[in-house]
Amino acid sequence: MDRIKEMLDRLSELTDEEVSELRTLILAEFEAIESQDQDLTAEAVANLTTLADALDTVKGEEDSRAAN
């Protein structure tokens, strides 16, 4: 999660390849959390929500770059 947060903090500075890597990291972390818990804890749900928000942010950046 730390690498994801660090990359999100400088999202506008990332190369297209790094944005793609960030998307992959977010999806992998999301899947890892989902696969670990049958009954999701409050912390796991909070992390999943944070990751979903991060993915939305990345998608917005990708869309913005594609439009330019």
Backbone as a printed PyTorch tensor [residue, N CA C, xyz], in Angstrom:
tensor([[[  0.8220,  -1.1960,   0.0000],
         [  0.0000,   0.0000,   0.0000],
         [  0.8690,   1.2640,   0.0000]],

        [[  2.0260,   1.1840,   0.6180],
         [  2.8850,   2.3750,   0.6840],
         [  3.3200,   2.8300,  -0.7040]],

        [[  3.6930,   1.8720,  -1.5500],
         [  4.1120,   2.2280,  -2.9200],
         [  2.9440,   2.8320,  -3.6890]],

        [[  1.7670,   2.2850,  -3.4980],
         [  0.5880,   2.8240,  -4.1680],
         [  0.3460,   4.2640,  -3.7310]],

        [[  0.3930,   4.4990,  -2.4350],
         [  0.1670,   5.8560,  -1.9100],
         [  1.2260,   6.8290,  -2.4280]],

        [[  2.4690,   6.3790,  -2.4490],
         [  3.5580,   7.2370,  -2.9410],
         [  3.3470,   7.5980,  -4.4040]],

        [[  2.9520,   6.6130,  -5.1990],
         [  2.7370,   6.8690,  -6.6270],
         [  1.5190,   7.7650,  -6.8460]],

        [[  0.4670,   7.5680,  -6.0620],
         [ -0.7160,   8.4240,  -6.1830],
         [ -0.3900,   9.8750,  -5.8530]],

        [[  0.4940,  10.0660,  -4.8780],
         [  0.8740,  11.4210,  -4.4700],
         [  1.5410,  12.1950,  -5.5990]],

        [[  2.1460,  11.4900,  -6.5340],
         [  2.8230,  12.1600,  -7.6500],
         [  2.2740,  11.6980,  -8.9980]],

        [[  0.9880,  11.3990,  -9.0130],
         [  0.3330,  10.8290, -10.1810],
         [  0.5580,  11.6460, -11.4470]],

        [[  0.4340,  12.9450, -11.3610],
         [  0.5830,  13.7820, -12.5570],
         [  2.0020,  13.7660, -13.1070]],

        [[  2.9650,  13.3570, -12.2890],
         [  4.3670,  13.3150, -12.7110],
         [  4.7640,  11.9620, -13.3000]],

        [[  3.9120,  10.9590, -13.1470],
         [  4.2520,   9.6140, -13.5930],
         [  4.2080,   9.5110, -15.1090]],

        [[  5.0430,   8.6380, -15.6370],
         [  4.9780,   8.3280, -17.0670],
         [  3.7580,   7.4440, -17.3080]],

        [[  3.3960,   7.2790, -18.5510],
         [  2.2670,   6.4060, -18.8830],
         [  2.5180,   4.9830, -18.3930]],

        [[  3.7560,   4.5370, -18.5030],
         [  4.1100,   3.1930, -18.0520],
         [  3.9500,   3.0700, -16.5350]],

        [[  4.3310,   4.1010, -15.8120],
         [  4.1930,   4.0790, -14.3570],
         [  2.7190,   4.1200, -13.9390]],

        [[  1.8950,   4.8410, -14.6850],
         [  0.4590,   4.8680, -14.3990],
         [ -0.1200,   3.4680, -14.6050]],

        [[  0.3110,   2.7960, -15.6620],
         [ -0.1250,   1.4300, -15.9200],
         [  0.3270,   0.4940, -14.8020]],

        [[  1.5580,   0.6750, -14.3480],
         [  2.0830,  -0.1240, -13.2320],
         [  1.2550,   0.1220, -11.9740]],

        [[  0.9060,   1.3740, -11.7310],
         [  0.1010,   1.7180, -10.5640],
         [ -1.2540,   1.0250, -10.6240]],

        [[ -1.8740,   1.0280, -11.7860],
         [ -3.1580,   0.3370, -11.9610],
         [ -2.9950,  -1.1430, -11.6040]],

        [[ -1.9310,  -1.7580, -12.0930],
         [ -1.6660,  -3.1700, -11.8260],
         [ -1.4600,  -3.4190, -10.3370]],

        [[ -0.7150,  -2.5380,  -9.6720],
         [ -0.4800,  -2.6750,  -8.2330],
         [ -1.7880,  -2.5780,  -7.4420]],

        [[ -2.6300,  -1.6330,  -7.8240],
         [ -3.9080,  -1.4490,  -7.1300],
         [ -4.7690,  -2.6990,  -7.2920]],

        [[ -4.8780,  -3.1860,  -8.5060],
         [ -5.7020,  -4.3730,  -8.7550],
         [ -5.1590,  -5.6030,  -8.0220]],

        [[ -3.8480,  -5.7540,  -7.9900],
         [ -3.2360,  -6.8920,  -7.2950],
         [ -3.5020,  -6.8130,  -5.7950]],

        [[ -3.3710,  -5.6270,  -5.2300],
         [ -3.6210,  -5.4440,  -3.7950],
         [ -5.0960,  -5.7060,  -3.4770]],

        [[ -5.9790,  -5.2260,  -4.3340],
         [ -7.4110,  -5.4480,  -4.1600],
         [ -7.7180,  -6.9470,  -4.1340]],

        [[ -7.1750,  -7.6650,  -5.1080],
         [ -7.3940,  -9.1130,  -5.1890],
         [ -6.7930,  -9.8450,  -3.9980]],

        [[ -5.6380,  -9.3960,  -3.5350],
         [ -4.9910, -10.0340,  -2.3820],
         [ -5.8510,  -9.8850,  -1.1260]],

        [[ -6.4120,  -8.7140,  -0.9210],
         [ -7.2590,  -8.4950,   0.2500],
         [ -8.5250,  -9.3310,   0.1490]],

        [[ -9.1380,  -9.3360,  -1.0150],
         [-10.3700, -10.1180,  -1.2090],
         [-10.1420, -11.6080,  -0.9800]],

        [[ -9.0180, -12.1230,  -1.4170],
         [ -8.7590, -13.5560,  -1.3160],
         [ -8.3750, -13.9900,   0.0990]],

        [[ -7.9380, -13.0650,   0.9440],
         [ -7.4980, -13.4000,   2.2980],
         [ -8.6570, -13.5530,   3.2720]],

        [[ -9.7150, -12.8210,   3.0760],
         [-10.7950, -12.7590,   4.0530],
         [-12.1120, -13.2350,   3.4770]],

        [[-12.6480, -14.2870,   4.0450],
         [-14.0070, -14.6950,   3.6800],
         [-14.9940, -13.7010,   4.2920]],

        [[-14.8050, -13.3950,   5.5640],
         [-15.6000, -12.3890,   6.2550],
         [-14.7230, -11.1550,   6.4140]],

        [[-14.9470, -10.1730,   5.5840],
         [-14.0920,  -8.9920,   5.5680],
         [-14.2110,  -8.1970,   6.8640]],

        [[-13.0620,  -7.8560,   7.4140],
         [-13.0260,  -7.0190,   8.6060],
         [-13.2870,  -5.5740,   8.2000]],

        [[-13.5460,  -4.7400,   9.1790],
         [-13.7570,  -3.3160,   8.9120],
         [-12.5130,  -2.7100,   8.2650]],

        [[-11.3460,  -3.1470,   8.7120],
         [-10.0900,  -2.6400,   8.1400],
         [ -9.9520,  -3.0590,   6.6730]],

        [[-10.2980,  -4.3040,   6.3830],
         [-10.2110,  -4.7860,   5.0040],
         [-11.1720,  -4.0250,   4.1020]],

        [[-12.3720,  -3.7730,   4.5880],
         [-13.3430,  -3.0100,   3.8110],
         [-12.8410,  -1.5930,   3.5720]],

        [[-12.2470,  -0.9910,   4.5790],
         [-11.6920,   0.3570,   4.4300],
         [-10.5720,   0.3650,   3.3950]],

        [[ -9.7200,  -0.6460,   3.4290],
         [ -8.6350,  -0.7460,   2.4430],
         [ -9.1780,  -0.9520,   1.0390]],

        [[-10.2070,  -1.7750,   0.8990],
         [-10.8110,  -1.9960,  -0.4090],
         [-11.4330,  -0.7060,  -0.9440]],

        [[-12.0640,   0.0450,  -0.0590],
         [-12.6520,   1.3290,  -0.4560],
         [-11.5730,   2.2990,  -0.9010]],

        [[-10.4780,   2.3580,  -0.1710],
         [ -9.3510,   3.2220,  -0.5270],
         [ -8.7860,   2.8190,  -1.8900]],

        [[ -8.6460,   1.5170,  -2.1090],
         [ -8.1240,   1.0320,  -3.3820],
         [ -9.0800,   1.3300,  -4.5340]],

        [[-10.3730,   1.1970,  -4.2950],
         [-11.3540,   1.5090,  -5.3380],
         [-11.2870,   2.9900,  -5.7000]],

        [[-11.1550,   3.8370,  -4.6860],
         [-11.0130,   5.2770,  -4.9370],
         [ -9.7320,   5.5680,  -5.7080]],

        [[ -8.6550,   4.8690,  -5.3470],
         [ -7.3780,   5.0500,  -6.0420],
         [ -7.4990,   4.6350,  -7.5030]],

        [[ -8.1950,   3.5430,  -7.7470],
         [ -8.3800,   3.0770,  -9.1210],
         [ -9.1950,   4.0940,  -9.9230]],

        [[-10.2110,   4.6830,  -9.3040],
         [-10.9900,   5.7350,  -9.9730],
         [-10.1030,   6.9190, -10.3330]],

        [[ -9.2010,   7.2820,  -9.4340],
         [ -8.2790,   8.3880,  -9.6710],
         [ -7.3540,   8.0720, -10.8450]],

        [[ -6.8380,   6.8480, -10.8740],
         [ -5.9550,   6.4240, -11.9650],
         [ -6.7120,   6.4320, -13.2900]],

        [[ -7.9350,   5.9280, -13.2910],
         [ -8.7400,   5.9210, -14.5110],
         [ -8.9790,   7.3430, -15.0020]],

        [[ -9.2320,   8.2670, -14.0890],
         [ -9.4140,   9.6620, -14.4540],
         [ -8.1660,  10.2360, -15.0790]],

        [[ -7.0110,   9.9060, -14.5360],
         [ -5.7410,  10.3810, -15.0900],
         [ -5.5210,   9.7930, -16.4830]],

        [[ -5.8090,   8.5060, -16.6370],
         [ -5.6530,   7.8710, -17.9450],
         [ -6.5800,   8.5080, -18.9750]],

        [[ -7.8130,   8.7600, -18.5950],
         [ -8.7700,   9.4050, -19.5030],
         [ -8.3180,  10.7990, -19.8790]],

        [[ -7.8090,  11.5260, -18.9130],
         [ -7.3310,  12.8790, -19.1510],
         [ -6.1550,  12.8710, -20.1340]],

        [[ -5.2510,  11.9280, -19.9450],
         [ -4.0910,  11.8320, -20.8380],
         [ -4.5210,  11.4180, -22.2430]],

        [[ -5.4960,  10.5350, -22.3390],
         [ -5.9670,  10.0790, -23.6550],
         [ -6.6640,  11.2090, -24.4070]],

        [[ -7.2860,  12.1190, -23.6890],
         [ -7.9970,  13.2320, -24.3130],
         [ -7.0540,  14.2960, -24.8420]],

        [[ -5.8430,  14.3260, -24.3390],
         [ -4.8700,  15.3620, -24.7550],
         [ -4.0080,  14.9230, -25.8780]]])
